[in-house]
Amino acid sequence: MDDEHEETLLRSAALQNAESIRLARRRAELQTEATLREQASLLDLTHDTVFVRDMRDTVTYWNRAAAELYGWTREEALGRVSHRLMQTVFPAPLAEINAELLRSGRWEGELVHSKRDGTKVSVASRWVLQRDEHGKAVAVLETNNDITERKRSEADLLHKTALLGELFEGGPDAMVLSSLDERVLRVNREFTALFGYSAEEALGRHLADLIVPADELERSLAARALAHSTPRRVAFDGVRRRKDGSRIQ
């Protein structure tokens, strides 16, 4: 009887211990779930799009900003392959990007995504790799910042710069672009034809030393001082000197 009683006590203790372990695990799971919900709630406050995908690129989390930018609700995005969903255009082969991500734990670059309505959006993208306690890669946190307007402005600026360059180079008058200290930065074709200097010869030279006769230097400096003191356009007549020493009125 004593042996049976002892066995019963041991069995009861084992069951109680197992139940305690189960309850402890459940409390830990509930705490983890609560922490994840709190973190997800915080991520919904950011203006950047944030989503999490597993190592097969399947979306497992999709914040409010992502829904607002791309047009898919959280329920619609979850379970979808992110790169297929948004038809991602990468700056390099995806295999190379993933290799860098696995090697360094992060990747940054510019991507082009398609919204639900088909419009394109340029984003500055940052990827961070998440590993488990054993060091195994389990997920990727991707944060995207919409830079579409910035890219459009940059393209517009490049276009205008190119247009101004064409107007400068093809202008009918001799023109020179100089720094604030009067060093030559650029001359056009008419300048080289009129004064006899090649663009390479003129580059970096002081404008007064290049084309102003010695007896006109004081008058030229006074005129330029006036031009620098007012936002208005200032025009003045003067004598200039060619490379061969001949003068131009």
mmCIF file of C-alpha atoms in Angstrom:
data_model
loop_
_atom_site.group_PDB
_atom_site.id
_atom_site.type_symbol
_atom_site.label_atom_id
_atom_site.label_comp_id
_atom_site.label_asym_id
_atom_site.label_seq_id
_atom_site.Cartn_x
_atom_site.Cartn_y
_atom_site.Cartn_z
ATOM 1 C CA MET A 1 0.000 0.000 0.000
ATOM 2 C CA ASP A 2 2.830 2.370 0.801
ATOM 3 C CA ASP A 3 4.310 1.828 -2.660
ATOM 4 C CA GLU A 4 0.953 2.495 -4.300
ATOM 5 C CA HIS A 5 0.457 5.634 -2.233
ATOM 6 C CA GLU A 6 3.928 6.894 -3.115
ATOM 7 C CA GLU A 7 3.316 6.206 -6.807
ATOM 8 C CA THR A 8 0.027 8.097 -6.637
ATOM 9 C CA LEU A 9 1.736 11.062 -5.009
ATOM 10 C CA LEU A 10 4.493 11.061 -7.630
ATOM 11 C CA ARG A 11 1.953 10.882 -10.443
ATOM 12 C CA SER A 12 -0.022 13.748 -8.914
ATOM 13 C CA ALA A 13 3.132 15.834 -8.488
ATOM 14 C CA ALA A 14 4.133 15.150 -12.092
ATOM 15 C CA LEU A 15 0.707 16.197 -13.329
ATOM 16 C CA GLN A 16 0.796 19.360 -11.229
ATOM 17 C CA ASN A 17 4.287 20.141 -12.516
ATOM 18 C CA ALA A 18 3.198 19.601 -16.119
ATOM 19 C CA GLU A 19 0.174 21.836 -15.570
ATOM 20 C CA SER A 20 2.389 24.524 -14.028
ATOM 21 C CA ILE A 21 4.706 24.360 -17.034
ATOM 22 C CA ARG A 22 1.737 24.567 -19.412
ATOM 23 C CA LEU A 23 0.323 27.581 -17.578
ATOM 24 C CA ALA A 24 3.734 29.278 -17.513
ATOM 25 C CA ARG A 25 4.130 28.735 -21.241
ATOM 26 C CA ARG A 26 0.641 30.052 -21.878
ATOM 27 C CA ARG A 27 1.325 33.153 -19.773
ATOM 28 C CA ALA A 28 4.538 33.712 -21.758
ATOM 29 C CA GLU A 29 2.638 33.296 -25.031
ATOM 30 C CA LEU A 30 -0.030 35.753 -23.901
ATOM 31 C CA GLN A 31 2.656 38.218 -22.827
ATOM 32 C CA THR A 32 4.391 37.852 -26.194
ATOM 33 C CA GLU A 33 1.107 38.336 -28.034
ATOM 34 C CA ALA A 34 0.365 41.447 -25.976
ATOM 35 C CA THR A 35 3.842 42.824 -26.696
ATOM 36 C CA LEU A 36 3.437 42.163 -30.416
ATOM 37 C CA ARG A 37 0.038 43.863 -30.433
ATOM 38 C CA GLU A 38 1.531 46.875 -28.658
ATOM 39 C CA GLN A 39 4.422 47.040 -31.128
ATOM 40 C CA ALA A 40 2.029 46.705 -34.058
ATOM 41 C CA SER A 41 -0.070 49.523 -32.623
ATOM 42 C CA LEU A 42 3.016 51.733 -32.414
ATOM 43 C CA LEU A 43 4.012 50.900 -35.998
ATOM 44 C CA ASP A 44 0.565 52.047 -37.109
ATOM 45 C CA LEU A 45 1.437 55.533 -35.833
ATOM 46 C CA THR A 46 4.395 56.059 -38.188
ATOM 47 C CA HIS A 47 3.999 57.786 -41.549
ATOM 48 C CA ASP A 48 6.437 55.343 -43.173
ATOM 49 C CA THR A 49 5.073 52.167 -44.686
ATOM 50 C CA VAL A 50 6.130 49.167 -42.620
ATOM 51 C CA PHE A 51 5.470 45.528 -43.305
ATOM 52 C CA VAL A 52 6.972 42.202 -42.286
ATOM 53 C CA ARG A 53 7.474 39.257 -44.613
ATOM 54 C CA ASP A 54 8.768 35.764 -43.997
ATOM 55 C CA MET A 55 11.715 34.253 -45.846
ATOM 56 C CA ARG A 56 9.400 33.325 -48.721
ATOM 57 C CA ASP A 57 8.439 37.021 -49.013
ATOM 58 C CA THR A 58 4.903 36.353 -47.771
ATOM 59 C CA VAL A 59 3.436 39.356 -45.930
ATOM 60 C CA THR A 60 2.775 38.629 -42.248
ATOM 61 C CA TYR A 61 2.261 42.218 -41.043
ATOM 62 C CA TRP A 62 1.033 45.324 -42.900
ATOM 63 C CA ASN A 63 0.733 48.680 -41.134
ATOM 64 C CA ARG A 64 -1.784 51.452 -41.677
ATOM 65 C CA ALA A 65 0.604 53.629 -43.709
ATOM 66 C CA ALA A 66 1.225 50.729 -46.108
ATOM 67 C CA ALA A 67 -2.515 50.369 -46.628
ATOM 68 C CA GLU A 68 -2.865 54.117 -47.249
ATOM 69 C CA LEU A 69 0.050 54.305 -49.700
ATOM 70 C CA TYR A 70 -0.490 51.144 -51.714
ATOM 71 C CA GLY A 71 -4.262 50.778 -51.518
ATOM 72 C CA TRP A 72 -4.494 47.207 -50.189
ATOM 73 C CA THR A 73 -6.019 46.712 -46.756
ATOM 74 C CA ARG A 74 -4.191 44.685 -44.133
ATOM 75 C CA GLU A 75 -6.513 41.738 -44.710
ATOM 76 C CA GLU A 76 -5.909 41.868 -48.468
ATOM 77 C CA ALA A 77 -2.119 42.079 -48.135
ATOM 78 C CA LEU A 78 -1.584 39.380 -45.503
ATOM 79 C CA GLY A 79 -0.522 36.083 -47.057
ATOM 80 C CA ARG A 80 0.453 37.670 -50.386
ATOM 81 C CA VAL A 81 3.986 37.614 -51.817
ATOM 82 C CA SER A 82 5.055 41.238 -51.428
ATOM 83 C CA HIS A 83 7.151 41.566 -54.593
ATOM 84 C CA ARG A 84 4.382 40.098 -56.730
ATOM 85 C CA LEU A 85 1.705 42.154 -55.018
ATOM 86 C CA MET A 86 3.509 45.451 -55.676
ATOM 87 C CA GLN A 87 5.339 44.373 -58.871
ATOM 88 C CA THR A 88 8.612 45.558 -57.349
ATOM 89 C CA VAL A 89 11.290 46.926 -59.673
ATOM 90 C CA PHE A 90 14.710 46.342 -58.096
ATOM 91 C CA PRO A 91 17.951 48.279 -58.706
ATOM 92 C CA ALA A 92 19.853 44.962 -58.859
ATOM 93 C CA PRO A 93 18.965 41.269 -59.177
ATOM 94 C CA LEU A 94 16.905 40.140 -56.181
ATOM 95 C CA ALA A 95 19.319 37.272 -55.529
ATOM 96 C CA GLU A 96 22.161 39.769 -55.039
ATOM 97 C CA ILE A 97 20.051 41.927 -52.726
ATOM 98 C CA ASN A 98 19.035 38.915 -50.629
ATOM 99 C CA ALA A 99 22.660 37.778 -50.433
ATOM 100 C CA GLU A 100 23.637 41.192 -49.042
ATOM 101 C CA LEU A 101 20.717 41.042 -46.594
ATOM 102 C CA LEU A 102 21.792 37.627 -45.278
ATOM 103 C CA ARG A 103 25.428 38.701 -45.101
ATOM 104 C CA SER A 104 25.029 42.037 -43.308
ATOM 105 C CA GLY A 105 21.562 41.765 -41.796
ATOM 106 C CA ARG A 106 20.279 44.846 -43.624
ATOM 107 C CA TRP A 107 19.851 46.410 -47.057
ATOM 108 C CA GLU A 108 18.984 49.920 -48.260
ATOM 109 C CA GLY A 109 18.132 51.172 -51.729
ATOM 110 C CA GLU A 110 15.499 52.689 -53.987
ATOM 111 C CA LEU A 111 12.621 50.616 -55.352
ATOM 112 C CA VAL A 112 9.686 51.224 -57.654
ATOM 113 C CA HIS A 113 6.345 49.771 -56.555
ATOM 114 C CA SER A 114 2.937 49.633 -58.202
ATOM 115 C CA LYS A 115 -0.099 50.674 -56.184
ATOM 116 C CA ARG A 116 -3.403 48.874 -56.318
ATOM 117 C CA ASP A 117 -4.656 51.370 -58.936
ATOM 118 C CA GLY A 118 -1.580 50.742 -61.106
ATOM 119 C CA THR A 119 0.256 54.015 -60.478
ATOM 120 C CA LYS A 120 3.989 53.821 -59.814
ATOM 121 C CA VAL A 121 5.603 54.999 -56.596
ATOM 122 C CA SER A 122 9.327 55.405 -55.877
ATOM 123 C CA VAL A 123 10.420 54.547 -52.347
ATOM 124 C CA ALA A 124 13.578 54.669 -50.261
ATOM 125 C CA SER A 125 13.529 51.147 -48.860
ATOM 126 C CA ARG A 126 15.242 49.737 -45.761
ATOM 127 C CA TRP A 127 15.258 46.018 -44.979
ATOM 128 C CA VAL A 128 16.259 44.524 -41.623
ATOM 129 C CA LEU A 129 16.698 40.780 -41.154
ATOM 130 C CA GLN A 130 15.228 39.097 -38.069
ATOM 131 C CA ARG A 131 16.814 35.908 -36.704
ATOM 132 C CA ASP A 132 15.541 33.502 -34.047
ATOM 133 C CA GLU A 133 17.420 32.438 -30.922
ATOM 134 C CA HIS A 134 19.316 29.856 -32.980
ATOM 135 C CA GLY A 135 20.493 32.424 -35.527
ATOM 136 C CA LYS A 136 18.150 31.234 -38.260
ATOM 137 C CA ALA A 137 16.727 33.941 -40.544
ATOM 138 C CA VAL A 138 12.970 34.005 -40.005
ATOM 139 C CA ALA A 139 11.607 37.353 -41.241
ATOM 140 C CA VAL A 140 12.356 40.693 -42.885
ATOM 141 C CA LEU A 141 11.133 44.062 -41.614
ATOM 142 C CA GLU A 142 10.739 46.395 -44.606
ATOM 143 C CA THR A 143 10.281 50.147 -44.190
ATOM 144 C CA ASN A 144 9.518 52.328 -47.216
ATOM 145 C CA ASN A 145 9.492 56.107 -47.505
ATOM 146 C CA ASP A 146 7.676 57.640 -50.490
ATOM 147 C CA ILE A 147 10.155 59.714 -52.544
ATOM 148 C CA THR A 148 8.090 59.957 -55.729
ATOM 149 C CA GLU A 149 7.822 63.752 -55.638
ATOM 150 C CA ARG A 150 11.519 64.133 -54.868
ATOM 151 C CA LYS A 151 12.440 61.913 -57.817
ATOM 152 C CA ARG A 152 10.080 63.881 -60.050
ATOM 153 C CA SER A 153 11.639 67.165 -58.899
ATOM 154 C CA GLU A 154 15.137 65.800 -59.512
ATOM 155 C CA ALA A 155 14.178 64.716 -63.025
ATOM 156 C CA ASP A 156 12.610 68.126 -63.694
ATOM 157 C CA LEU A 157 15.743 69.883 -62.424
ATOM 158 C CA LEU A 158 17.965 67.738 -64.636
ATOM 159 C CA HIS A 159 15.775 68.551 -67.625
ATOM 160 C CA LYS A 160 15.894 72.287 -66.919
ATOM 161 C CA THR A 161 19.640 72.160 -66.330
ATOM 162 C CA ALA A 162 20.149 70.387 -69.642
ATOM 163 C CA LEU A 163 17.921 72.929 -71.393
ATOM 164 C CA LEU A 164 19.817 75.866 -69.884
ATOM 165 C CA GLY A 165 23.062 74.206 -70.914
ATOM 166 C CA GLU A 166 21.839 73.955 -74.496
ATOM 167 C CA LEU A 167 20.742 77.612 -74.481
ATOM 168 C CA PHE A 168 24.083 78.681 -72.996
ATOM 169 C CA GLU A 169 26.165 76.668 -75.433
ATOM 170 C CA GLY A 170 24.128 77.548 -78.497
ATOM 171 C CA GLY A 171 23.543 81.229 -77.701
ATOM 172 C CA PRO A 172 24.441 83.816 -80.374
ATOM 173 C CA ASP A 173 26.495 85.922 -77.934
ATOM 174 C CA ALA A 174 29.795 85.181 -76.209
ATOM 175 C CA MET A 175 28.901 84.021 -72.704
ATOM 176 C CA VAL A 176 30.935 83.027 -69.687
ATOM 177 C CA LEU A 177 29.893 81.491 -66.370
ATOM 178 C CA SER A 178 32.139 82.547 -63.491
ATOM 179 C CA SER A 179 32.415 81.998 -59.753
ATOM 180 C CA LEU A 180 31.917 84.780 -57.210
ATOM 181 C CA ASP A 181 35.647 85.499 -57.304
ATOM 182 C CA GLU A 182 35.497 85.867 -61.120
ATOM 183 C CA ARG A 183 37.108 82.521 -61.963
ATOM 184 C CA VAL A 184 35.898 81.046 -65.257
ATOM 185 C CA LEU A 185 33.712 77.972 -64.791
ATOM 186 C CA ARG A 186 32.402 77.606 -68.329
ATOM 187 C CA VAL A 187 32.438 79.398 -71.685
ATOM 188 C CA ASN A 188 30.309 78.827 -74.754
ATOM 189 C CA ARG A 189 31.292 78.335 -78.387
ATOM 190 C CA GLU A 190 30.831 82.009 -79.279
ATOM 191 C CA PHE A 191 33.237 83.002 -76.502
ATOM 192 C CA THR A 192 35.978 80.727 -77.828
ATOM 193 C CA ALA A 193 35.364 81.955 -81.380
ATOM 194 C CA LEU A 194 35.414 85.633 -80.392
ATOM 195 C CA PHE A 195 38.315 85.685 -77.936
ATOM 196 C CA GLY A 196 40.458 82.882 -79.355
ATOM 197 C CA TYR A 197 40.764 80.833 -76.156
ATOM 198 C CA SER A 198 39.770 77.193 -76.034
ATOM 199 C CA ALA A 199 37.431 76.160 -73.223
ATOM 200 C CA GLU A 200 40.337 74.344 -71.547
ATOM 201 C CA GLU A 201 42.535 77.459 -71.678
ATOM 202 C CA ALA A 202 39.822 79.659 -70.169
ATOM 203 C CA LEU A 203 38.755 77.284 -67.389
ATOM 204 C CA GLY A 204 39.896 78.475 -63.955
ATOM 205 C CA ARG A 205 41.422 81.735 -65.207
ATOM 206 C CA HIS A 206 40.465 85.036 -63.632
ATOM 207 C CA LEU A 207 38.094 86.769 -66.037
ATOM 208 C CA ALA A 208 39.829 90.145 -65.786
ATOM 209 C CA ASP A 209 43.235 88.612 -66.563
ATOM 210 C CA LEU A 210 41.718 86.749 -69.469
ATOM 211 C CA ILE A 211 39.863 89.422 -71.456
ATOM 212 C CA VAL A 212 40.159 92.857 -69.770
ATOM 213 C CA PRO A 213 42.917 95.236 -70.997
ATOM 214 C CA ALA A 214 45.081 96.749 -68.254
ATOM 215 C CA ASP A 215 43.811 100.276 -68.916
ATOM 216 C CA GLU A 216 40.195 99.089 -68.561
ATOM 217 C CA LEU A 217 40.695 97.075 -65.372
ATOM 218 C CA GLU A 218 39.640 99.746 -62.852
ATOM 219 C CA ARG A 219 36.486 100.610 -64.793
ATOM 220 C CA SER A 220 35.620 96.914 -65.209
ATOM 221 C CA LEU A 221 36.063 96.172 -61.501
ATOM 222 C CA ALA A 222 33.811 99.107 -60.564
ATOM 223 C CA ALA A 223 31.103 97.868 -62.926
ATOM 224 C CA ARG A 224 31.286 94.351 -61.504
ATOM 225 C CA ALA A 225 31.115 95.680 -57.936
ATOM 226 C CA LEU A 226 27.905 97.480 -58.903
ATOM 227 C CA ALA A 227 26.509 94.298 -60.454
ATOM 228 C CA HIS A 228 27.207 92.325 -57.255
ATOM 229 C CA SER A 229 25.519 94.943 -55.067
ATOM 230 C CA THR A 230 22.097 94.812 -56.722
ATOM 231 C CA PRO A 231 19.707 92.015 -57.731
ATOM 232 C CA ARG A 232 18.891 93.940 -60.913
ATOM 233 C CA ARG A 233 20.523 93.211 -64.224
ATOM 234 C CA VAL A 234 23.416 95.589 -64.924
ATOM 235 C CA ALA A 235 24.643 96.274 -68.476
ATOM 236 C CA PHE A 236 27.699 98.335 -69.378
ATOM 237 C CA ASP A 237 29.945 98.976 -72.369
ATOM 238 C CA GLY A 238 33.644 98.287 -72.261
ATOM 239 C CA VAL A 239 36.726 97.292 -74.186
ATOM 240 C CA ARG A 240 37.826 93.653 -74.173
ATOM 241 C CA ARG A 241 41.027 91.910 -75.249
ATOM 242 C CA ARG A 242 41.418 88.806 -77.409
ATOM 243 C CA LYS A 243 44.044 86.136 -76.851
ATOM 244 C CA ASP A 244 46.192 87.657 -79.628
ATOM 245 C CA GLY A 245 46.083 91.070 -77.889
ATOM 246 C CA SER A 246 43.682 92.755 -80.294
ATOM 247 C CA ARG A 247 40.935 94.834 -78.719
ATOM 248 C CA ILE A 248 37.161 94.547 -79.061
ATOM 249 C CA GLN A 249 34.955 97.599 -78.567
#
